[in-house]
Amino acid sequence: MDLTSFAAGAQYIGGRAVAGTGDEPFQVVNPADGSTVHEVVLASTGDVDAAVAAARAALPGWSGATPGARSEALGRLAAVLADRAEEFARVETAQTGKPIKLSTEFDVPGTIDNTAFFAGAARNLEGKAAGEYSGDHTSYVRREAIGVVGSIAPWNYPLQMAAWKILPAIAAGNTIVLKPAEITPLTSLMFAAACTEAGIPDGVVNVVTGAGRTAGEHLVSHPDVAMVSFTGSTAVGKRVAELATATVKRTHLELGGKAPFVVFDDADLEAAVHGAVAGSLINSGQDCTAATRAYVQRPLYDAFVAGVADLFAAVRLGDPRNPQTDLGPLVSFAHRDRVAGFVERARSYATVVTGGPAGSKGHDGTDLTLGAYHLPTLITGAAQDSEVVQGEIFGPVLVVLPFDSDEEGLRLANDTPYGLAASAWTRDVHRSLRATREIAAGCVWVNDHIPIISEMPHGGYKSSGYGKDMSQYSLDEYTQVKHVMFDTTAVARKDWHRTIFGDR
């Protein structure tokens, strides 16, 4: 799976790497030093058409395969991914800048585990038990594939998001065309090649690397695409839904987040401080479930701020290939500047306790000025309606605000348009039950923040979208339910016919 085997096209269509037919080359850049990792040619609308045609051609055979056959293929895929784990981690770090320890210990093993999970889930497409619900008929439910799925994945977790899109779709018997973010397409292409190596038929999994306004919008609007799954910003998600509506496609949207981190006055302070640092800095804060708004009950507020500031100062920035590096660069220089803009504007209305632009040298001597680095940043004194509290920064920035009563803390936690994830920190079971009940989010952790598991669903409330990734619940997104009904009486003149014609 040498990257040079993908040529310049970076398209994977019908079981092989093919050259794109877009207008010009595009560089995948390592944000740690600005070097070019790989050069690709972006997809044209014609490449999207070819990928959809390949997926459509593969659909009858794949959807008609037994659940056991699809399960076996996914089991083989998990084995291929495990064999290539080191290479996947290395490439993921090169194209995103995330620390190698995160790629090695989180992204890649999480993807392998997801694959193994869906290998089992493929054999368990549940439906209601057959029965004579009317008395005169036997009814049962079939779960069937929807068809060709068009998926668009983000740049923050390229490998994991590709897997979250591909695995439930094909486990349920669909075929798929995935468009990864053009700045981070490489591990998605490698994943598709691994599917072929595992014996998944050609055309079941296709990848087109292209720009959103050309390849992405064409894929979403394509008449032969039956369903669209999108992960990304809420603004772009609205555009995806608008385009999908024109052809009445099913949509699954996992959108932005602004996760609250609610610390009650009986919480374990050390645990909360450590949880906030880890939860806010994972993947350089480029995580839609990252802790971004810490609400701390006033008795613990000062100690919490001091503890987080101390730990932030100890975080090691440096070469993401170094196993000792804690925090890598942001995904691009443009995104680094966007995050820095939030922080610099906040200086006029809040207090930046620590953080801001990165220094010149990392912990290992790395020249940080060559990369898209930004220091872990802690902000206090911001108003609830301020930009840093309400807006999705998507960087290593944590805003801390105090609250007094439990009611106030929960109200503030819900006071954004988003509802993807949240956490509550308390030793009191009643407080934790109340928080998990009243916080409007698709996932609420208690005394932890971030962990995900393949067996449990991931998805949001409110402007964070709808539908679920991972778990058995995700198969609801990728199947359609058919009611089948058999007459059991063999009576030609049924009693209900008399309501339409004739007399009893």
Short mmCIF file of C-alpha atoms in Angstrom, two decimals:
data_model
loop_
_atom_site.label_atom_id
_atom_site.label_comp_id
_atom_site.label_asym_id
_atom_site.label_seq_id
_atom_site.Cartn_x
_atom_site.Cartn_y
_atom_site.Cartn_z
CA MET A 1 0.00 0.00 0.00
CA ASP A 2 2.77 2.43 -0.93
CA LEU A 3 1.22 5.84 -1.53
CA THR A 4 2.90 6.06 -4.92
CA SER A 5 0.55 3.29 -6.06
CA PHE A 6 -2.26 5.84 -5.97
CA ALA A 7 -0.55 7.82 -8.74
CA ALA A 8 -1.46 11.48 -8.95
CA GLY A 9 -5.19 10.94 -9.19
CA ALA A 10 -6.02 9.85 -5.65
CA GLN A 11 -9.27 8.25 -6.77
CA TYR A 12 -10.19 4.66 -5.91
CA ILE A 13 -12.96 3.47 -8.21
CA GLY A 14 -14.12 -0.03 -8.99
CA GLY A 15 -11.40 -1.71 -6.98
CA ARG A 16 -8.39 0.16 -8.34
CA ALA A 17 -6.52 3.44 -8.03
CA VAL A 18 -7.17 5.68 -11.02
CA ALA A 19 -6.03 9.09 -12.11
CA GLY A 20 -8.39 11.98 -11.56
CA THR A 21 -9.51 14.22 -14.37
CA GLY A 22 -9.61 17.50 -12.47
CA ASP A 23 -7.89 20.59 -13.75
CA GLU A 24 -4.75 20.82 -11.63
CA PRO A 25 -2.62 19.05 -9.02
CA PHE A 26 -3.19 19.53 -5.31
CA GLN A 27 -0.64 19.11 -2.52
CA VAL A 28 -1.38 17.22 0.68
CA VAL A 29 0.72 19.18 3.17
CA ASN A 30 2.28 18.08 6.45
CA PRO A 31 1.21 20.87 8.84
CA ALA A 32 4.18 20.18 11.13
CA ASP A 33 6.67 21.64 8.67
CA GLY A 34 4.83 22.67 5.50
CA SER A 35 6.33 19.89 3.38
CA THR A 36 4.36 18.08 0.68
CA VAL A 37 3.34 14.57 1.70
CA HIS A 38 1.74 13.63 -1.59
CA GLU A 39 0.50 15.34 -4.73
CA VAL A 40 -2.91 14.45 -6.09
CA VAL A 41 -5.20 15.50 -8.91
CA LEU A 42 -8.63 16.32 -7.56
CA ALA A 43 -11.74 14.61 -8.86
CA SER A 44 -13.96 16.11 -11.53
CA THR A 45 -17.71 15.58 -11.68
CA GLY A 46 -16.96 12.87 -14.26
CA ASP A 47 -14.90 10.97 -11.69
CA VAL A 48 -17.84 11.15 -9.29
CA ASP A 49 -20.11 9.77 -12.01
CA ALA A 50 -17.69 6.89 -12.59
CA ALA A 51 -17.54 6.08 -8.89
CA VAL A 52 -21.31 6.13 -8.52
CA ALA A 53 -21.64 3.90 -11.60
CA ALA A 54 -19.17 1.41 -10.08
CA ALA A 55 -21.09 1.42 -6.80
CA ARG A 56 -24.39 0.95 -8.60
CA ALA A 57 -23.02 -1.97 -10.62
CA ALA A 58 -21.74 -3.67 -7.46
CA LEU A 59 -24.97 -3.17 -5.52
CA PRO A 60 -27.02 -6.22 -6.64
CA GLY A 61 -24.28 -8.69 -5.84
CA TRP A 62 -23.28 -7.13 -2.51
CA SER A 63 -26.81 -6.48 -1.22
CA GLY A 64 -27.76 -10.00 -2.28
CA ALA A 65 -24.86 -11.59 -0.42
CA THR A 66 -25.69 -13.34 2.80
CA PRO A 67 -25.05 -11.52 6.07
CA GLY A 68 -22.52 -14.24 6.82
CA ALA A 69 -20.58 -13.50 3.63
CA ARG A 70 -20.48 -9.79 4.36
CA SER A 71 -19.41 -10.56 7.92
CA GLU A 72 -16.56 -12.76 6.76
CA ALA A 73 -15.32 -10.07 4.39
CA LEU A 74 -15.31 -7.47 7.17
CA GLY A 75 -13.47 -9.91 9.43
CA ARG A 76 -10.78 -10.24 6.79
CA LEU A 77 -10.64 -6.45 6.51
CA ALA A 78 -10.00 -6.14 10.25
CA ALA A 79 -7.06 -8.52 9.85
CA VAL A 80 -5.63 -6.53 6.92
CA LEU A 81 -5.90 -3.29 8.89
CA ALA A 82 -4.17 -4.88 11.87
CA ASP A 83 -1.31 -6.01 9.64
CA ARG A 84 -0.96 -2.46 8.26
CA ALA A 85 -1.47 -0.66 11.58
CA GLU A 86 1.96 0.96 11.74
CA GLU A 87 1.73 2.28 8.19
CA PHE A 88 -1.76 3.69 8.73
CA ALA A 89 -0.58 5.49 11.87
CA ARG A 90 2.47 6.93 10.14
CA VAL A 91 0.47 8.28 7.18
CA GLU A 92 -2.32 9.61 9.41
CA THR A 93 0.22 11.60 11.40
CA ALA A 94 1.95 12.87 8.27
CA GLN A 95 -1.20 14.28 6.68
CA THR A 96 -2.88 15.67 9.83
CA GLY A 97 -0.01 16.54 12.16
CA LYS A 98 -1.56 14.63 15.06
CA PRO A 99 0.94 13.09 17.51
CA ILE A 100 2.01 9.60 16.57
CA LYS A 101 0.96 8.32 20.00
CA LEU A 102 -2.61 9.42 19.25
CA SER A 103 -2.58 7.80 15.81
CA THR A 104 -1.03 4.62 17.21
CA GLU A 105 -3.08 4.28 20.39
CA PHE A 106 -6.43 5.82 19.40
CA ASP A 107 -7.15 6.33 15.69
CA VAL A 108 -5.83 3.08 14.25
CA PRO A 109 -6.85 0.62 16.98
CA GLY A 110 -10.24 2.31 17.18
CA THR A 111 -10.71 1.76 13.45
CA ILE A 112 -9.70 -1.90 13.69
CA ASP A 113 -12.11 -2.41 16.58
CA ASN A 114 -14.92 -0.72 14.63
CA THR A 115 -14.26 -3.07 11.73
CA ALA A 116 -14.35 -6.13 13.98
CA PHE A 117 -17.58 -4.88 15.56
CA PHE A 118 -19.36 -4.44 12.23
CA ALA A 119 -18.16 -7.85 11.12
CA GLY A 120 -20.38 -9.19 13.89
CA ALA A 121 -23.17 -6.64 13.46
CA ALA A 122 -23.55 -7.59 9.80
CA ARG A 123 -25.14 -10.87 10.95
CA ASN A 124 -27.66 -9.20 13.26
CA LEU A 125 -30.04 -7.01 11.26
CA GLU A 126 -32.99 -7.12 13.60
CA GLY A 127 -36.70 -6.87 12.75
CA LYS A 128 -40.00 -7.43 14.48
CA ALA A 129 -40.96 -11.07 14.99
CA ALA A 130 -43.33 -12.57 12.42
CA GLY A 131 -46.87 -12.90 13.68
CA GLU A 132 -50.58 -12.73 12.94
CA TYR A 133 -51.13 -9.19 14.15
CA SER A 134 -54.41 -8.73 12.28
CA GLY A 135 -55.62 -12.27 12.92
CA ASP A 136 -56.03 -12.98 9.20
CA HIS A 137 -52.51 -12.25 8.01
CA THR A 138 -48.94 -13.09 8.84
CA SER A 139 -46.68 -10.04 8.93
CA TYR A 140 -42.95 -9.74 9.14
CA VAL A 141 -40.33 -7.06 8.64
CA ARG A 142 -37.41 -7.09 6.25
CA ARG A 143 -34.42 -4.82 6.61
CA GLU A 144 -33.00 -4.03 3.19
CA ALA A 145 -30.11 -2.00 1.87
CA ILE A 146 -30.94 1.52 0.77
CA GLY A 147 -28.68 1.54 -2.29
CA VAL A 148 -25.67 3.64 -3.20
CA VAL A 149 -24.56 5.82 -0.28
CA GLY A 150 -22.70 9.07 -0.86
CA SER A 151 -20.61 10.01 2.16
CA ILE A 152 -18.52 13.06 2.96
CA ALA A 153 -15.96 12.77 5.76
CA PRO A 154 -14.02 15.51 7.61
CA TRP A 155 -10.30 16.14 7.99
CA ASN A 156 -9.89 15.82 11.76
CA TYR A 157 -10.02 12.01 11.98
CA PRO A 158 -9.63 10.92 8.35
CA LEU A 159 -9.18 7.20 8.97
CA GLN A 160 -11.76 6.82 11.72
CA MET A 161 -14.36 8.91 9.92
CA ALA A 162 -13.87 6.92 6.73
CA ALA A 163 -14.50 3.77 8.75
CA TRP A 164 -17.53 5.26 10.52
CA LYS A 165 -19.05 5.99 7.11
CA ILE A 166 -18.04 2.87 5.20
CA LEU A 167 -18.50 0.08 7.74
CA PRO A 168 -22.20 0.34 8.70
CA ALA A 169 -23.11 1.14 5.12
CA ILE A 170 -21.53 -1.96 3.63
CA ALA A 171 -22.37 -4.19 6.62
CA ALA A 172 -26.02 -3.50 5.79
CA GLY A 173 -25.51 -4.38 2.11
CA ASN A 174 -25.13 -0.92 0.59
CA THR A 175 -22.31 0.21 -1.65
CA ILE A 176 -20.60 3.54 -1.07
CA VAL A 177 -18.78 6.47 -2.62
CA LEU A 178 -16.77 8.34 0.01
CA LYS A 179 -15.41 11.84 -0.46
CA PRO A 180 -12.74 12.54 2.15
CA ALA A 181 -11.50 16.04 2.84
CA GLU A 182 -9.11 16.87 0.02
CA ILE A 183 -6.43 18.00 2.50
CA THR A 184 -6.35 14.57 4.24
CA PRO A 185 -7.36 11.84 1.75
CA LEU A 186 -4.51 9.37 2.09
CA THR A 187 -5.67 6.94 4.77
CA SER A 188 -9.15 6.86 3.23
CA LEU A 189 -7.56 5.68 -0.02
CA MET A 190 -5.51 3.15 1.91
CA PHE A 191 -8.67 1.91 3.64
CA ALA A 192 -10.38 1.39 0.29
CA ALA A 193 -7.37 -0.52 -1.01
CA ALA A 194 -7.45 -2.66 2.14
CA CYS A 195 -11.09 -3.50 1.36
CA THR A 196 -10.02 -4.86 -2.01
CA GLU A 197 -7.18 -6.82 -0.43
CA ALA A 198 -9.69 -8.32 2.01
CA GLY A 199 -11.81 -9.60 -0.87
CA ILE A 200 -14.63 -7.08 -0.73
CA PRO A 201 -15.90 -6.95 -4.34
CA ASP A 202 -14.81 -4.18 -6.68
CA GLY A 203 -17.13 -1.19 -6.60
CA VAL A 204 -18.48 -1.79 -3.11
CA VAL A 205 -16.13 0.85 -1.65
CA ASN A 206 -15.06 3.82 -3.78
CA VAL A 207 -13.20 6.99 -2.84
CA VAL A 208 -13.18 10.27 -4.76
CA THR A 209 -10.80 12.99 -3.63
CA GLY A 210 -12.18 16.33 -4.67
CA ALA A 211 -13.30 19.77 -3.58
CA GLY A 212 -16.59 20.20 -1.78
CA ARG A 213 -18.17 22.59 -4.25
CA THR A 214 -17.47 20.32 -7.21
CA ALA A 215 -17.10 16.67 -6.25
CA GLY A 216 -18.98 16.97 -2.95
CA GLU A 217 -22.03 18.80 -4.23
CA HIS A 218 -22.20 16.61 -7.34
CA LEU A 219 -22.12 13.47 -5.17
CA VAL A 220 -24.86 14.75 -2.86
CA SER A 221 -27.05 15.75 -5.80
CA HIS A 222 -26.44 12.63 -7.90
CA PRO A 223 -29.73 10.95 -8.91
CA ASP A 224 -28.26 7.45 -8.43
CA VAL A 225 -27.22 8.16 -4.82
CA ALA A 226 -29.98 7.02 -2.48
CA MET A 227 -28.58 8.31 0.81
CA VAL A 228 -26.13 10.95 1.98
CA SER A 229 -24.07 10.80 5.17
CA PHE A 230 -22.09 13.90 6.13
CA THR A 231 -19.80 14.80 9.01
CA GLY A 232 -18.58 18.37 9.25
CA SER A 233 -19.69 21.87 10.18
CA THR A 234 -23.29 22.80 10.78
CA ALA A 235 -23.16 25.43 8.03
CA VAL A 236 -22.05 22.91 5.39
CA GLY A 237 -24.47 20.33 6.80
CA LYS A 238 -27.35 22.68 6.05
CA ARG A 239 -26.15 22.94 2.45
CA VAL A 240 -25.90 19.15 2.19
CA ALA A 241 -29.47 18.76 3.47
CA GLU A 242 -30.69 21.39 1.03
CA LEU A 243 -29.10 19.61 -1.94
CA ALA A 244 -30.30 16.17 -0.81
CA THR A 245 -33.88 17.41 -0.50
CA ALA A 246 -34.11 18.01 -4.24
CA THR A 247 -33.98 14.26 -4.89
CA VAL A 248 -35.60 13.19 -1.59
CA LYS A 249 -32.53 11.37 -0.32
CA ARG A 250 -32.22 10.04 3.19
CA THR A 251 -29.68 12.13 5.12
CA HIS A 252 -27.51 11.46 8.14
CA LEU A 253 -25.75 14.53 9.55
CA GLU A 254 -23.12 14.64 12.31
CA LEU A 255 -22.34 18.32 12.68
CA GLY A 256 -20.64 20.79 14.99
CA GLY A 257 -20.29 20.71 18.74
CA LYS A 258 -19.49 22.95 21.69
CA ALA A 259 -19.29 20.43 24.50
CA PRO A 260 -19.90 21.68 28.08
CA PHE A 261 -17.81 20.30 30.95
CA VAL A 262 -19.84 20.82 34.14
CA VAL A 263 -17.94 20.60 37.43
CA PHE A 264 -20.10 20.53 40.56
CA ASP A 265 -18.68 21.57 43.93
CA ASP A 266 -18.41 17.98 45.21
CA ALA A 267 -16.33 16.78 42.24
CA ASP A 268 -12.88 15.22 42.53
CA LEU A 269 -10.92 18.34 41.63
CA GLU A 270 -7.78 16.53 40.45
CA ALA A 271 -9.83 14.22 38.22
CA ALA A 272 -11.74 17.16 36.77
CA VAL A 273 -8.59 19.14 36.04
CA HIS A 274 -6.91 16.20 34.32
CA GLY A 275 -10.12 15.39 32.44
CA ALA A 276 -10.47 18.96 31.22
CA VAL A 277 -6.91 19.11 29.90
CA ALA A 278 -7.21 15.79 28.09
CA GLY A 279 -10.73 16.49 26.88
CA SER A 280 -9.92 19.92 25.51
CA LEU A 281 -6.57 19.13 23.89
CA ILE A 282 -7.27 15.79 22.21
CA ASN A 283 -6.31 16.03 18.54
CA SER A 284 -5.21 19.62 19.22
CA GLY A 285 -8.80 20.40 20.14
CA GLN A 286 -9.94 19.50 16.62
CA ASP A 287 -12.70 17.22 17.86
CA CYS A 288 -16.42 17.99 17.75
CA THR A 289 -16.84 16.36 21.18
CA ALA A 290 -13.83 18.09 22.78
CA ALA A 291 -14.40 19.89 26.07
CA THR A 292 -14.65 23.55 25.12
CA ARG A 293 -16.77 25.21 27.84
CA ALA A 294 -15.96 24.34 31.45
CA TYR A 295 -18.62 25.49 33.91
CA VAL A 296 -17.23 25.18 37.43
CA GLN A 297 -19.27 25.71 40.60
CA ARG A 298 -17.83 28.69 42.41
CA PRO A 299 -16.20 26.91 45.42
CA LEU A 300 -13.88 25.00 43.03
CA TYR A 301 -13.52 27.66 40.35
CA ASP A 302 -10.20 29.29 41.29
CA ALA A 303 -8.45 26.00 42.05
CA PHE A 304 -9.72 24.50 38.79
CA VAL A 305 -8.42 27.42 36.71
CA ALA A 306 -5.03 27.26 38.44
CA GLY A 307 -4.77 23.49 37.99
CA VAL A 308 -5.63 23.61 34.28
CA ALA A 309 -3.20 26.48 33.69
CA ASP A 310 -0.39 24.50 35.32
CA LEU A 311 -1.05 21.40 33.25
CA PHE A 312 -1.42 23.39 30.02
CA ALA A 313 2.01 24.89 30.64
CA ALA A 314 3.52 21.39 30.90
CA VAL A 315 2.11 20.11 27.58
CA ARG A 316 4.90 19.28 25.13
CA LEU A 317 4.67 20.70 21.60
CA GLY A 318 7.02 19.24 19.03
CA ASP A 319 7.53 16.89 16.12
CA PRO A 320 4.35 14.75 15.92
CA ARG A 321 6.48 11.75 14.92
CA ASN A 322 8.18 11.89 18.33
CA PRO A 323 6.39 9.53 20.77
CA GLN A 324 6.98 12.06 23.57
CA THR A 325 5.13 14.87 21.80
CA ASP A 326 1.77 15.67 23.42
CA LEU A 327 0.41 18.30 21.06
CA GLY A 328 1.00 18.57 17.34
CA PRO A 329 0.10 21.35 14.94
CA LEU A 330 -3.37 22.20 13.76
CA VAL A 331 -4.34 20.63 10.45
CA SER A 332 -3.38 23.61 8.29
CA PHE A 333 -1.90 27.08 8.50
CA ALA A 334 -5.24 28.58 7.50
CA HIS A 335 -6.99 26.78 10.35
CA ARG A 336 -4.24 27.80 12.79
CA ASP A 337 -4.85 31.42 11.84
CA ARG A 338 -8.61 30.98 12.30
CA VAL A 339 -8.13 29.60 15.83
CA ALA A 340 -5.64 32.34 16.65
CA GLY A 341 -8.18 34.91 15.51
CA PHE A 342 -10.69 33.71 18.11
CA VAL A 343 -8.05 33.98 20.82
CA GLU A 344 -6.76 37.40 19.82
CA ARG A 345 -10.26 38.87 19.59
CA ALA A 346 -11.04 37.44 23.03
CA ARG A 347 -8.27 39.55 24.57
CA SER A 348 -10.54 42.59 24.17
CA TYR A 349 -13.35 41.18 26.32
CA ALA A 350 -11.90 38.31 28.40
CA THR A 351 -8.68 37.15 30.05
CA VAL A 352 -6.29 34.83 28.25
CA VAL A 353 -4.75 33.13 31.27
CA THR A 354 -2.24 31.13 29.27
CA GLY A 355 -1.66 30.26 25.63
CA GLY A 356 -1.69 31.97 22.26
CA PRO A 357 0.85 31.78 19.45
CA ALA A 358 3.41 29.00 19.76
CA GLY A 359 7.02 29.76 20.61
CA SER A 360 9.97 29.06 18.35
CA LYS A 361 11.16 25.71 19.75
CA GLY A 362 9.39 22.56 20.79
CA HIS A 363 10.33 20.25 23.65
CA ASP A 364 12.53 18.27 21.25
CA GLY A 365 14.10 21.24 19.48
CA THR A 366 11.55 21.22 16.64
CA ASP A 367 11.29 24.58 14.88
CA LEU A 368 7.65 25.36 15.63
CA THR A 369 7.67 28.40 13.33
CA LEU A 370 7.67 26.03 10.34
CA GLY A 371 4.38 24.42 11.39
CA ALA A 372 0.77 25.32 12.19
CA TYR A 373 1.25 25.20 15.97
CA HIS A 374 -0.81 26.96 18.63
CA LEU A 375 -0.29 26.77 22.40
CA PRO A 376 -2.93 25.28 24.70
CA THR A 377 -5.04 28.29 25.60
CA LEU A 378 -7.13 28.95 28.70
CA ILE A 379 -9.65 31.81 28.74
CA THR A 380 -11.66 33.17 31.67
CA GLY A 381 -13.94 36.15 32.19
CA ALA A 382 -15.88 35.70 28.94
CA ALA A 383 -19.60 36.41 28.84
CA GLN A 384 -21.98 33.54 28.07
CA ASP A 385 -23.02 35.18 24.80
CA SER A 386 -19.45 35.89 23.66
CA GLU A 387 -17.87 34.43 20.55
CA VAL A 388 -15.51 32.08 22.36
CA VAL A 389 -18.36 30.59 24.39
CA GLN A 390 -20.88 30.23 21.57
CA GLY A 391 -18.70 29.63 18.51
CA GLU A 392 -17.00 26.39 17.49
CA ILE A 393 -13.29 27.26 17.67
CA PHE A 394 -12.03 23.72 16.91
CA GLY A 395 -8.62 24.23 18.45
CA PRO A 396 -6.73 23.80 21.77
CA VAL A 397 -8.82 26.42 23.57
CA LEU A 398 -10.78 25.97 26.81
CA VAL A 399 -13.07 28.67 28.22
CA VAL A 400 -13.88 28.44 31.95
CA LEU A 401 -16.91 30.14 33.53
CA PRO A 402 -18.24 29.98 37.13
CA PHE A 403 -21.77 29.11 38.24
CA ASP A 404 -23.59 29.12 41.57
CA SER A 405 -26.64 26.86 41.69
CA ASP A 406 -27.01 23.48 40.00
CA GLU A 407 -29.90 24.91 37.99
CA GLU A 408 -27.66 27.67 36.64
CA GLY A 409 -24.90 25.27 35.68
CA LEU A 410 -27.24 23.01 33.71
CA ARG A 411 -28.95 25.97 32.06
CA LEU A 412 -25.61 27.38 30.90
CA ALA A 413 -24.52 23.95 29.65
CA ASN A 414 -27.55 23.86 27.34
CA ASP A 415 -27.19 27.47 26.23
CA THR A 416 -25.69 26.99 22.76
CA PRO A 417 -27.20 25.78 19.47
CA TYR A 418 -25.21 22.55 19.73
CA GLY A 419 -25.89 19.26 21.47
CA LEU A 420 -23.34 16.64 20.53
CA ALA A 421 -21.56 15.74 23.79
CA ALA A 422 -21.13 16.89 27.38
CA SER A 423 -19.77 15.74 30.72
CA ALA A 424 -20.76 16.13 34.37
CA TRP A 425 -18.32 15.85 37.28
CA THR A 426 -19.74 14.96 40.70
CA ARG A 427 -19.62 12.31 43.42
CA ASP A 428 -23.39 12.59 43.98
CA VAL A 429 -25.47 10.00 42.15
CA HIS A 430 -28.56 12.22 42.18
CA ARG A 431 -26.67 15.14 40.66
CA SER A 432 -25.23 12.88 37.97
CA LEU A 433 -28.65 11.44 37.14
CA ARG A 434 -30.11 14.91 36.88
CA ALA A 435 -27.28 16.11 34.65
CA THR A 436 -27.51 13.16 32.30
CA ARG A 437 -31.28 13.66 32.06
CA GLU A 438 -31.32 17.44 31.59
CA ILE A 439 -28.27 18.12 29.40
CA ALA A 440 -29.43 18.08 25.79
CA ALA A 441 -26.67 16.12 24.06
CA GLY A 442 -26.29 12.83 22.27
CA CYS A 443 -23.65 11.66 24.74
CA VAL A 444 -23.18 12.66 28.38
CA TRP A 445 -20.17 11.32 30.25
CA VAL A 446 -19.98 11.27 34.04
CA ASN A 447 -16.55 11.86 35.60
CA ASP A 448 -14.82 11.44 32.24
CA HIS A 449 -14.83 13.14 28.86
CA ILE A 450 -14.08 11.78 25.34
CA PRO A 451 -14.01 7.93 25.48
CA ILE A 452 -16.01 6.24 22.74
CA ILE A 453 -16.69 2.57 22.13
CA SER A 454 -17.86 0.69 19.06
CA GLU A 455 -20.88 -0.79 20.83
CA MET A 456 -22.44 2.58 21.73
CA PRO A 457 -23.92 5.21 19.38
CA HIS A 458 -22.48 8.61 18.51
CA GLY A 459 -24.66 11.47 17.26
CA GLY A 460 -26.15 14.78 18.24
CA TYR A 461 -29.16 16.85 19.23
CA LYS A 462 -30.18 20.30 17.95
CA SER A 463 -27.75 21.89 15.48
CA SER A 464 -25.30 19.04 16.00
CA GLY A 465 -27.35 17.00 13.54
CA TYR A 466 -29.24 13.73 13.61
CA GLY A 467 -28.59 10.03 13.12
CA LYS A 468 -26.04 7.75 14.73
CA ASP A 469 -22.55 6.52 13.91
CA MET A 470 -21.10 3.34 15.40
CA SER A 471 -23.07 0.66 17.28
CA GLN A 472 -26.02 -1.41 16.18
CA TYR A 473 -28.07 1.80 16.09
CA SER A 474 -26.12 3.04 13.06
CA LEU A 475 -27.58 0.21 11.00
CA ASP A 476 -30.96 1.94 11.35
CA GLU A 477 -29.49 4.78 9.28
CA TYR A 478 -28.33 2.51 6.48
CA THR A 479 -31.33 0.18 6.09
CA GLN A 480 -34.92 0.63 5.03
CA VAL A 481 -37.71 -1.29 6.67
CA LYS A 482 -40.20 -3.21 4.57
CA HIS A 483 -43.45 -4.67 5.90
CA VAL A 484 -44.41 -7.95 4.22
CA MET A 485 -47.96 -9.25 4.78
CA PHE A 486 -49.48 -12.62 3.80
CA ASP A 487 -53.15 -13.52 3.84
CA THR A 488 -53.67 -16.70 5.87
CA THR A 489 -57.38 -17.30 5.19
CA ALA A 490 -57.57 -18.19 1.47
CA VAL A 491 -61.00 -16.46 1.51
CA ALA A 492 -61.83 -14.65 -1.71
CA ARG A 493 -64.66 -12.45 -0.36
CA LYS A 494 -63.17 -10.83 2.68
CA ASP A 495 -65.37 -9.05 5.14
CA TRP A 496 -63.60 -5.71 4.78
CA HIS A 497 -64.33 -5.67 1.03
CA ARG A 498 -67.96 -4.85 1.86
CA THR A 499 -66.83 -1.44 3.09
CA ILE A 500 -65.87 -0.70 -0.52
CA PHE A 501 -68.56 -2.49 -2.55
CA GLY A 502 -71.64 -4.59 -2.01
CA ASP A 503 -73.43 -5.55 1.18
CA ARG A 504 -72.59 -7.93 3.98
#
